[in-house]
Amino acid sequence: MTSASNPTPLDSLDTPCLLLDETRMTHNIQRLKALMAKHGVQLRPHLKTPKSIDVARRVMSSPQGPAAVSTLQEAEQFAAAGVTDLLYAVGVSPGKLARVLALRGRGVDVTIVVDSIDAAEMVAAQTKASGVRLPALIEIDCDGHRAGVQPDNHEHLLAIAQVLAQADCLRGVMTHAGESYGCRSLEAIADMAEQERAAAVGCADAIRAAGLPCPVVSVGSTPTAHFARSLAGVTEVRAGVYVFFDLVMAGLGVCSVDDIAATVLTTVIGHQPDKGWILVDAGWMAMSRDRGTAKQPVDQLYGLVCDAQGKVYPDLLLAETNQEQGIIKLRAGSGASLPDLPLGTKLRIVPNHACATCAQHDAYHVVRAGEQGVVARWDRFRGW
Amino acid sequence: MTSASNPTPLDSLDTPCLLLDETRMTHNIQRLKALMAKHGVQLRPHLKTPKSIDVARRVMSSPQGPAAVSTLQEAEQFAAAGVTDLLYAVGVSPGKLARVLALRGRGVDVTIVVDSIDAAEMVAAQTKASGVRLPALIEIDCDGHRAGVQPDNHEHLLAIAQVLAQADCLRGVMTHAGESYGCRSLEAIADMAEQERAAAVGCADAIRAAGLPCPVVSVGSTPTAHFARSLAGVTEVRAGVYVFFDLVMAGLGVCSVDDIAATVLTTVIGHQPDKGWILVDAGWMAMSRDRGTAKQPVDQLYGLVCDAQGKVYPDLLLAETNQEQGIIKLRAGSGASLPDLPLGTKLRIVPNHACATCAQHDAYHVVRAGEQGVVARWDRFRGW
């Protein structure tokens, strides 16, 4: 982390660049922390969103974790920074086990995820061959979203559990209600949270009824984590994007636009006055091509446009993007008028999807409520 | 550049990663080079696609250029590698001129682009204040795609030209037929190329008729560069994505799928046999969220699936992506059968948009026809 003794004025930053409002981030972190404390369940923040050691230290409950990651590069980077309790929450392939074993050999408690007999046998064989135990969670498919064992297929579940247990590798179950991103109401999100909980707890119960251990019952997505009615039987909740939030989460009602902590600072580079267009230097390279709100009732195109201080202009959208240019327009049918934004004006764009937009940048430029300028620069990493 | 004395087997690479078929790339480079030689027009390759010094040296006609770039970071990186003739082909804002002046002060001939009186006055004022001339092209809007002066608005064009010429900064005109990506036939692309040429040449003629200089007439996009019937009056053609090509270009008929040089190597990490899904470790982080073929007659979803050697599986698509997982499915309605691809199998994915997919990676892993494994690693850069 680089901390500026004197804040850097926004106007002096090269654009496009990524801004992070630490005040909003802290509010988001505290909100979910308080909720999990009320449920009495451990939070395992997913660090695939920030990919930053400075953010990780603020979002984790201790410098050692726990945390979840989506790549071995994340696992290695956070382990090097002192995190010792990591869930690698993506199905593992044979070629990746050497790096997992290397981390475990260094005393990092990395848990992996499997959802088939083949994968369980691979884990058991590697444990036997290396002498290093590879603890694993069995992934459950609670909503047809992605990977995992069907929650009512106990025969399959127990066959995997047996293979893992015989190698002393069975640590529990995990599931992720990815379909919660498609919910249309907070009620539907709460129902999805219950579906997620019931799938995981039901499978854990089945494993225990077969006389096998299942200490961990891990669930989570940002929407379900915030609106679960009950987490009975769950031992930990995972969530990632809540640390920054974004327009997809605001569209779902999980947060408000004013909670969104990560934005892209951009500069006006031209105008097409006859068309009502303002051109800026934030194209898809700076925003990503993510258009998550396209499937929501209100499509925010490539993002909401704010002034340099973060105040949203009514109905002003980043409507189209080329590689290094964006076109700002008023929302179709809007009664608002196009603001006068001369060449060189700085603006902020609120993104659809924080994970995707932040991934386009190498650093966060940190700002705080009530303070002028950038107070710190926090590096991000990427790769696999 | 790192050249491996012994090729690295594909199976030993950490996935996902970016592969570059140098044999195909060389073919693509030679094809456009030969075409431009036939037209007798200089080619100015756009280096925003490769963002790599190793690729740049292979695509440029000399180690000094000429070349086009889309960011000042690209300009600075290529200048540091010895390129001295650069067009910064995106509208410039006041805050960016210091970096342009610094490059020109080091003897790098950077040309900038303006499309308004405001921008021209800014360039003239900076030239006067710094004593360093800032040569500029006036951008022409040949197809309503983005920025630029309307080609029939000669009053506006000449007003800008006068401001630039008085400061000795007028170097010519440029345009880009971005709408050619939406053409539905090679005939339509050829028509668009003529529209692009006519707009640029017409504006150059108007500037010259007013007694002002206009040595440069710069046009180009990958589709129009390949199918222009005439380039009479044009002094240089810009094109970028042709060096690698991609599924969008194949869908347009500009290339065949077998010409596509950049692919993503991925590994099978799971299966959902009941659904006919194969899960891989290439999600949107590795592919980008670009879905350029969604608007084409044949939607290739997130990409075509090939075996590790690059042979396309019939109708097999990367259909959905999460951050670090992709779901492979057969095309809807296909009569093909799902291949048996066990856990750990390596596959290649052919992307929608090479610029966007390559931008997700830090290096090219270079392969060649008839050779096994990766023969070199070429670094990419990013940022602004």
XYZ file of N, CA and C in Angstrom, chain A residues 1-161:
483
model
N 0.836 -1.200 0.000
C 0.000 0.000 0.000
C 0.869 1.246 0.000
N 0.496 2.180 -0.850
C 1.140 3.487 -0.851
C 0.160 4.465 -0.217
N 0.532 5.091 0.848
C -0.331 6.104 1.434
C 0.243 7.467 1.105
N -0.616 8.318 0.573
C -0.151 9.660 0.242
C -0.215 10.514 1.504
N 0.874 11.187 1.824
C 0.822 12.090 2.973
C -0.031 13.296 2.600
N 0.089 13.734 1.349
C -0.818 14.763 0.846
C -1.711 14.120 -0.211
N -3.043 14.264 -0.054
C -3.922 13.651 -1.062
C -3.622 14.163 -2.463
N -3.746 13.274 -3.454
C -3.554 13.636 -4.859
C -4.889 14.150 -5.398
N -4.926 15.362 -5.960
C -6.199 15.849 -6.518
C -6.692 14.927 -7.641
N -8.007 14.695 -7.681
C -8.586 13.853 -8.745
C -8.208 14.391 -10.126
N -8.158 15.709 -10.237
C -7.893 16.321 -11.542
C -6.505 15.986 -12.077
N -5.604 15.560 -11.200
C -4.247 15.269 -11.671
C -4.056 13.795 -12.031
N -5.101 12.979 -11.835
C -4.968 11.544 -12.156
C -5.047 11.320 -13.663
N -4.223 10.391 -14.157
C -4.389 9.923 -15.531
C -5.652 9.074 -15.595
N -6.461 9.321 -16.606
C -7.698 8.550 -16.746
C -7.648 7.700 -18.006
N -8.468 6.631 -18.053
C -9.364 6.152 -17.000
C -8.598 5.488 -15.859
N -9.167 5.550 -14.661
C -8.592 4.820 -13.532
C -9.708 4.452 -12.561
N -9.365 3.562 -11.653
C -10.359 2.994 -10.736
C -10.320 3.736 -9.414
N -11.478 4.228 -8.975
C -11.590 4.880 -7.664
C -12.281 3.930 -6.687
N -11.855 3.978 -5.441
C -12.510 3.188 -4.398
C -12.836 4.111 -3.235
N -14.131 4.211 -2.933
C -14.591 5.028 -1.814
C -14.507 4.172 -0.546
N -13.480 4.429 0.253
C -13.243 3.589 1.433
C -14.366 3.730 2.461
N -14.972 4.908 2.538
C -16.061 5.120 3.501
C -17.239 4.192 3.171
N -17.589 4.138 1.879
C -18.687 3.246 1.475
C -18.293 1.782 1.678
N -17.066 1.450 1.314
C -16.598 0.064 1.487
C -16.710 -0.356 2.945
N -16.268 0.505 3.855
C -16.310 0.178 5.282
C -17.756 -0.039 5.739
N -18.647 0.795 5.253
C -20.072 0.636 5.575
C -20.588 -0.727 5.094
N -20.226 -1.097 3.873
C -20.678 -2.385 3.319
C -20.128 -3.558 4.129
N -18.855 -3.450 4.508
C -18.218 -4.525 5.284
C -18.915 -4.674 6.639
N -19.161 -3.527 7.274
C -19.775 -3.584 8.608
C -21.208 -4.093 8.565
N -21.907 -3.774 7.499
C -23.300 -4.222 7.373
C -23.388 -5.752 7.387
N -22.561 -6.418 6.545
C -22.662 -7.889 6.487
C -22.054 -8.528 7.736
N -21.031 -7.914 8.272
C -20.420 -8.420 9.505
C -21.464 -8.440 10.644
N -22.214 -7.348 10.738
C -23.241 -7.258 11.787
C -24.326 -8.310 11.565
N -24.707 -8.500 10.308
C -25.738 -9.499 9.987
C -25.269 -10.907 10.365
N -24.032 -11.225 10.021
C -23.511 -12.571 10.319
C -23.388 -12.769 11.831
N -23.022 -11.692 12.545
C -22.942 -11.787 14.009
C -24.329 -12.101 14.578
N -25.351 -11.495 13.992
C -26.736 -11.741 14.453
C -27.114 -13.204 14.218
N -26.702 -13.738 13.063
C -26.980 -15.154 12.766
C -26.056 -16.084 13.555
N -24.952 -15.543 14.074
C -23.980 -16.396 14.769
C -23.219 -17.311 13.820
N -23.004 -16.841 12.593
C -22.334 -17.670 11.579
C -21.061 -16.955 11.120
N -20.026 -17.739 10.883
C -18.761 -17.182 10.417
C -18.877 -16.682 8.973
N -18.280 -15.526 8.697
C -18.231 -15.006 7.328
C -16.880 -15.369 6.710
N -16.950 -15.909 5.481
C -15.728 -16.190 4.726
C -15.758 -15.309 3.474
N -15.230 -14.089 3.535
C -15.320 -13.197 2.370
C -14.600 -13.778 1.161
N -15.189 -13.572 -0.001
C -14.597 -14.075 -1.250
C -13.716 -12.972 -1.824
N -12.430 -13.257 -1.947
C -11.467 -12.232 -2.332
C -11.261 -12.131 -3.839
N -12.074 -12.845 -4.620
C -11.984 -12.731 -6.083
C -12.436 -11.344 -6.546
N -13.276 -10.675 -5.760
C -13.716 -9.327 -6.125
C -12.581 -8.318 -5.943
N -12.008 -8.200 -4.739
C -10.973 -7.148 -4.580
C -9.619 -7.500 -5.177
N -9.163 -8.765 -5.068
C -7.810 -9.160 -5.531
C -6.769 -8.146 -5.040
N -6.856 -7.783 -3.808
C -5.987 -6.751 -3.227
C -5.742 -7.109 -1.776
N -4.487 -7.062 -1.377
C -4.152 -7.389 0.006
C -4.673 -6.304 0.940
N -4.636 -5.043 0.503
C -5.125 -3.952 1.352
C -6.625 -4.075 1.615
N -7.392 -4.437 0.582
C -8.827 -4.623 0.794
C -9.063 -5.884 1.622
N -8.323 -6.950 1.330
C -8.512 -8.211 2.056
C -8.359 -7.998 3.559
N -7.344 -7.239 3.943
C -7.114 -7.024 5.388
C -8.261 -6.290 6.042
N -8.978 -5.487 5.266
C -10.118 -4.740 5.826
C -11.394 -5.573 5.831
N -11.479 -6.557 4.971
C -12.734 -7.324 4.861
C -12.685 -8.625 5.672
N -11.499 -9.143 5.917
C -11.402 -10.403 6.678
C -11.553 -10.120 8.173
N -11.988 -11.162 8.917
C -12.161 -10.973 10.367
C -10.830 -11.037 11.100
N -9.794 -11.577 10.457
C -8.449 -11.559 11.048
C -7.434 -11.546 9.916
N -6.191 -11.154 10.162
C -5.188 -11.158 9.084
C -4.931 -12.557 8.511
N -5.332 -13.598 9.249
C -5.117 -14.977 8.783
C -6.323 -15.524 8.014
N -7.389 -14.790 7.945
C -8.584 -15.246 7.268
C -9.740 -15.390 8.228
N -10.729 -16.217 7.908
C -10.839 -17.040 6.698
C -11.188 -16.225 5.461
N -10.964 -16.847 4.301
C -11.329 -16.211 3.036
C -11.543 -17.287 1.974
N -12.229 -16.903 0.917
C -12.406 -17.770 -0.259
C -11.692 -17.131 -1.441
N -11.214 -17.970 -2.355
C -10.566 -17.497 -3.578
C -11.069 -18.309 -4.766
N -10.851 -17.756 -5.972
C -11.328 -18.430 -7.182
C -10.198 -18.885 -8.091
N -8.955 -18.529 -7.758
C -7.796 -18.975 -8.549
C -6.667 -19.333 -7.597
N -5.731 -20.127 -8.094
C -4.555 -20.451 -7.288
C -3.631 -19.244 -7.154
N -3.649 -18.364 -8.138
C -2.886 -17.117 -8.036
C -3.367 -16.309 -6.829
N -4.693 -16.208 -6.649
C -5.221 -15.528 -5.463
C -4.752 -16.241 -4.198
N -4.873 -17.568 -4.192
C -4.452 -18.333 -3.003
C -2.997 -18.040 -2.669
N -2.144 -18.056 -3.677
C -0.709 -17.847 -3.444
C -0.413 -16.415 -2.991
N -1.077 -15.457 -3.595
C -0.849 -14.054 -3.210
C -1.314 -13.789 -1.779
N -2.496 -14.275 -1.442
C -2.992 -14.011 -0.087
C -2.208 -14.824 0.942
N -1.806 -16.029 0.564
C -0.974 -16.824 1.481
C 0.342 -16.101 1.754
N 0.932 -15.530 0.709
C 2.199 -14.795 0.892
C 2.008 -13.596 1.820
N 0.784 -13.081 1.882
C 0.495 -11.940 2.756
C 0.038 -12.391 4.143
N 0.083 -13.700 4.401
C -0.187 -14.170 5.762
C -1.531 -14.828 5.997
N -2.350 -14.964 4.936
C -3.650 -15.618 5.118
C -3.417 -17.129 5.168
N -3.965 -17.794 6.171
C -3.685 -19.227 6.354
C -4.927 -20.100 6.247
N -6.117 -19.498 6.098
C -7.361 -20.282 6.021
C -8.080 -19.902 4.740
N -7.916 -20.727 3.704
C -8.422 -20.394 2.375
C -9.253 -21.529 1.791
N -10.389 -21.169 1.228
C -11.178 -22.114 0.428
C -10.982 -21.768 -1.042
N -10.447 -22.715 -1.807
C -10.342 -22.549 -3.259
C -11.665 -23.062 -3.834
N -12.574 -22.118 -4.115
C -13.992 -22.447 -4.283
C -14.391 -22.787 -5.718
N -13.452 -23.264 -6.512
C -13.732 -23.682 -7.886
C -13.230 -25.111 -8.041
N -13.973 -25.939 -8.757
C -13.578 -27.330 -8.963
C -12.130 -27.442 -9.422
N -11.431 -28.435 -8.871
C -9.986 -28.529 -9.090
C -9.700 -29.595 -10.158
N -8.665 -29.358 -10.955
C -8.257 -30.344 -11.967
C -6.921 -30.951 -11.552
N -6.554 -32.113 -12.116
C -5.339 -32.806 -11.660
C -4.095 -31.916 -11.727
N -3.965 -31.131 -12.776
C -2.774 -30.303 -12.956
C -2.612 -29.210 -11.919
N -3.675 -28.922 -11.178
C -3.606 -27.837 -10.186
C -3.220 -28.325 -8.800
N -3.210 -29.638 -8.598
C -3.000 -30.139 -7.236
C -1.587 -29.874 -6.725
N -0.596 -29.811 -7.629
C 0.781 -29.579 -7.167
C 0.884 -28.229 -6.457
N 0.192 -27.233 -7.003
C 0.260 -25.902 -6.369
C -0.508 -25.893 -5.042
N -1.601 -26.646 -4.976
C -2.337 -26.750 -3.702
C -1.454 -27.440 -2.661
N -0.799 -28.519 -3.077
C 0.085 -29.255 -2.145
C 1.226 -28.357 -1.665
N 1.765 -27.543 -2.561
C 2.869 -26.651 -2.172
C 2.403 -25.668 -1.102
N 1.195 -25.138 -1.279
C 0.654 -24.214 -0.266
C 0.434 -24.934 1.061
N -0.166 -26.111 0.998
C -0.414 -26.862 2.238
C 0.914 -27.217 2.915
N 1.936 -27.524 2.108
C 3.254 -27.829 2.666
C 3.855 -26.650 3.414
N 3.412 -25.434 3.037
C 3.901 -24.230 3.727
C 3.003 -23.849 4.901
N 2.071 -24.728 5.256
C 1.252 -24.468 6.442
C -0.004 -23.671 6.169
N -0.364 -23.508 4.885
C -1.594 -22.793 4.552
C -2.718 -23.816 4.438
N -3.764 -23.628 5.197
C -4.876 -24.586 5.194
C -5.805 -24.270 4.026
N -5.455 -24.802 2.859
C -6.283 -24.621 1.660
C -7.257 -25.792 1.572
N -8.540 -25.473 1.478
C -9.567 -26.490 1.236
C -9.944 -26.444 -0.240
N -10.134 -27.613 -0.851
C -10.536 -27.651 -2.258
C -11.970 -28.159 -2.381
N -12.486 -28.162 -3.596
C -13.886 -28.482 -3.861
C -13.955 -29.577 -4.922
N -14.778 -30.588 -4.706
C -14.982 -31.653 -5.696
C -16.478 -31.920 -5.850
N -16.876 -32.460 -6.996
C -18.293 -32.806 -7.168
C -18.475 -34.094 -7.973
N -17.438 -34.932 -8.020
C -17.573 -36.194 -8.749
C -16.704 -37.264 -8.102
N -17.025 -38.521 -8.422
C -16.197 -39.635 -7.941
C -14.784 -39.505 -8.504
N -14.698 -39.148 -9.797
C -13.379 -38.998 -10.432
C -12.511 -38.020 -9.652
N -13.089 -36.862 -9.327
C -12.312 -35.837 -8.627
C -11.965 -36.308 -7.220
N -12.905 -36.972 -6.560
C -12.639 -37.457 -5.199
C -11.524 -38.502 -5.216
N -11.548 -39.389 -6.208
C -10.491 -40.410 -6.311
C -9.133 -39.767 -6.595
N -9.146 -38.727 -7.414
C -7.906 -37.993 -7.697
C -7.352 -37.379 -6.412
N -8.222 -36.787 -5.611
C -7.794 -36.162 -4.353
C -7.262 -37.220 -3.387
N -7.974 -38.336 -3.303
C -7.544 -39.410 -2.398
C -6.194 -39.975 -2.845
N -6.041 -40.168 -4.150
C -4.784 -40.719 -4.667
C -3.621 -39.765 -4.421
N -3.847 -38.486 -4.619
C -2.786 -37.491 -4.404
C -2.416 -37.399 -2.926
N -3.414 -37.506 -2.070
C -3.149 -37.475 -0.633
C -2.260 -38.650 -0.257
N -2.610 -39.817 -0.808
C -1.836 -41.024 -0.515
C -0.410 -40.885 -1.076
N -0.311 -40.422 -2.323
C 0.995 -40.349 -2.979
C 1.909 -39.315 -2.334
N 1.328 -38.192 -1.900
C 2.164 -37.092 -1.394
C 2.355 -37.150 0.111
N 1.472 -37.859 0.791
C 1.529 -37.824 2.250
C 1.002 -36.524 2.838
N 0.511 -35.639 1.974
C -0.081 -34.371 2.449
C -1.591 -34.454 2.236
N -2.350 -34.319 3.322
C -3.798 -34.450 3.243
C -4.388 -33.250 2.493
N -5.351 -33.539 1.595
C -6.022 -32.492 0.812
C -7.490 -32.411 1.239
N -7.812 -31.610 2.256
C -9.206 -31.563 2.708
C -10.106 -30.951 1.640
N -11.292 -31.534 1.484
C -12.187 -31.114 0.401
C -13.611 -30.958 0.896
N -14.317 -30.020 0.267
C -15.768 -29.904 0.419
C -16.423 -30.506 -0.822
N -17.569 -31.143 -0.634
C -18.347 -31.631 -1.782
C -19.278 -30.504 -2.221
N -19.189 -30.128 -3.489
C -20.057 -29.050 -3.982
C -21.451 -29.607 -4.274
N -22.463 -28.868 -3.835
C -23.871 -29.220 -4.039
C -24.471 -28.205 -5.011
N -25.255 -28.696 -5.943
C -25.885 -27.831 -6.954
C -27.274 -27.456 -6.456
N -27.377 -26.341 -5.727
C -28.665 -26.010 -5.076
C -29.667 -25.383 -6.036
N -29.214 -24.942 -7.231
C -30.123 -24.174 -8.102
C -29.876 -24.367 -9.599
N -29.142 -25.422 -9.961
C -28.909 -25.690 -11.395
C -28.019 -24.668 -12.057
N -27.282 -23.896 -11.240
C -26.534 -22.765 -11.797
C -25.243 -23.191 -12.475
N -24.584 -24.209 -11.949
C -23.200 -24.401 -12.364
C -22.756 -25.834 -12.098
N -21.874 -26.007 -11.128
C -21.325 -27.316 -10.793
C -22.081 -27.900 -9.597
N -21.712 -29.140 -9.222
C -22.226 -29.697 -7.982
C -23.105 -30.920 -8.146
N -23.164 -31.674 -7.045
C -24.004 -32.861 -6.939
C -25.453 -32.413 -6.726
N -26.400 -33.109 -7.380
C -27.805 -32.785 -7.142
C -28.145 -33.087 -5.678
N -28.808 -32.153 -4.991
C -28.965 -32.309 -3.539
C -29.840 -33.498 -3.131
N -30.669 -33.989 -4.054
C -31.500 -35.152 -3.697
C -30.864 -36.473 -4.140
N -29.706 -36.406 -4.740
C -29.029 -37.631 -5.184
C -28.049 -38.087 -4.096
N -28.625 -38.623 -3.018
C -27.796 -38.992 -1.863
C -26.873 -40.159 -2.170
N -27.265 -40.996 -3.104
C -26.402 -42.124 -3.471
C -25.067 -41.607 -4.017
N -25.163 -40.652 -4.945
C -23.970 -40.060 -5.536
C -23.165 -39.303 -4.473
N -23.875 -38.512 -3.686
C -23.246 -37.721 -2.621
C -22.444 -38.619 -1.681
N -23.063 -39.707 -1.244
C -22.409 -40.569 -0.249
C -21.263 -41.366 -0.864
N -21.377 -41.671 -2.150
C -20.269 -42.371 -2.816
C -19.029 -41.467 -2.844
N -19.220 -40.185 -3.168
C -18.096 -39.233 -3.150
C -17.575 -39.079 -1.731
N -18.505 -38.933 -0.785
C -18.120 -38.729 0.623
C -17.284 -39.906 1.126
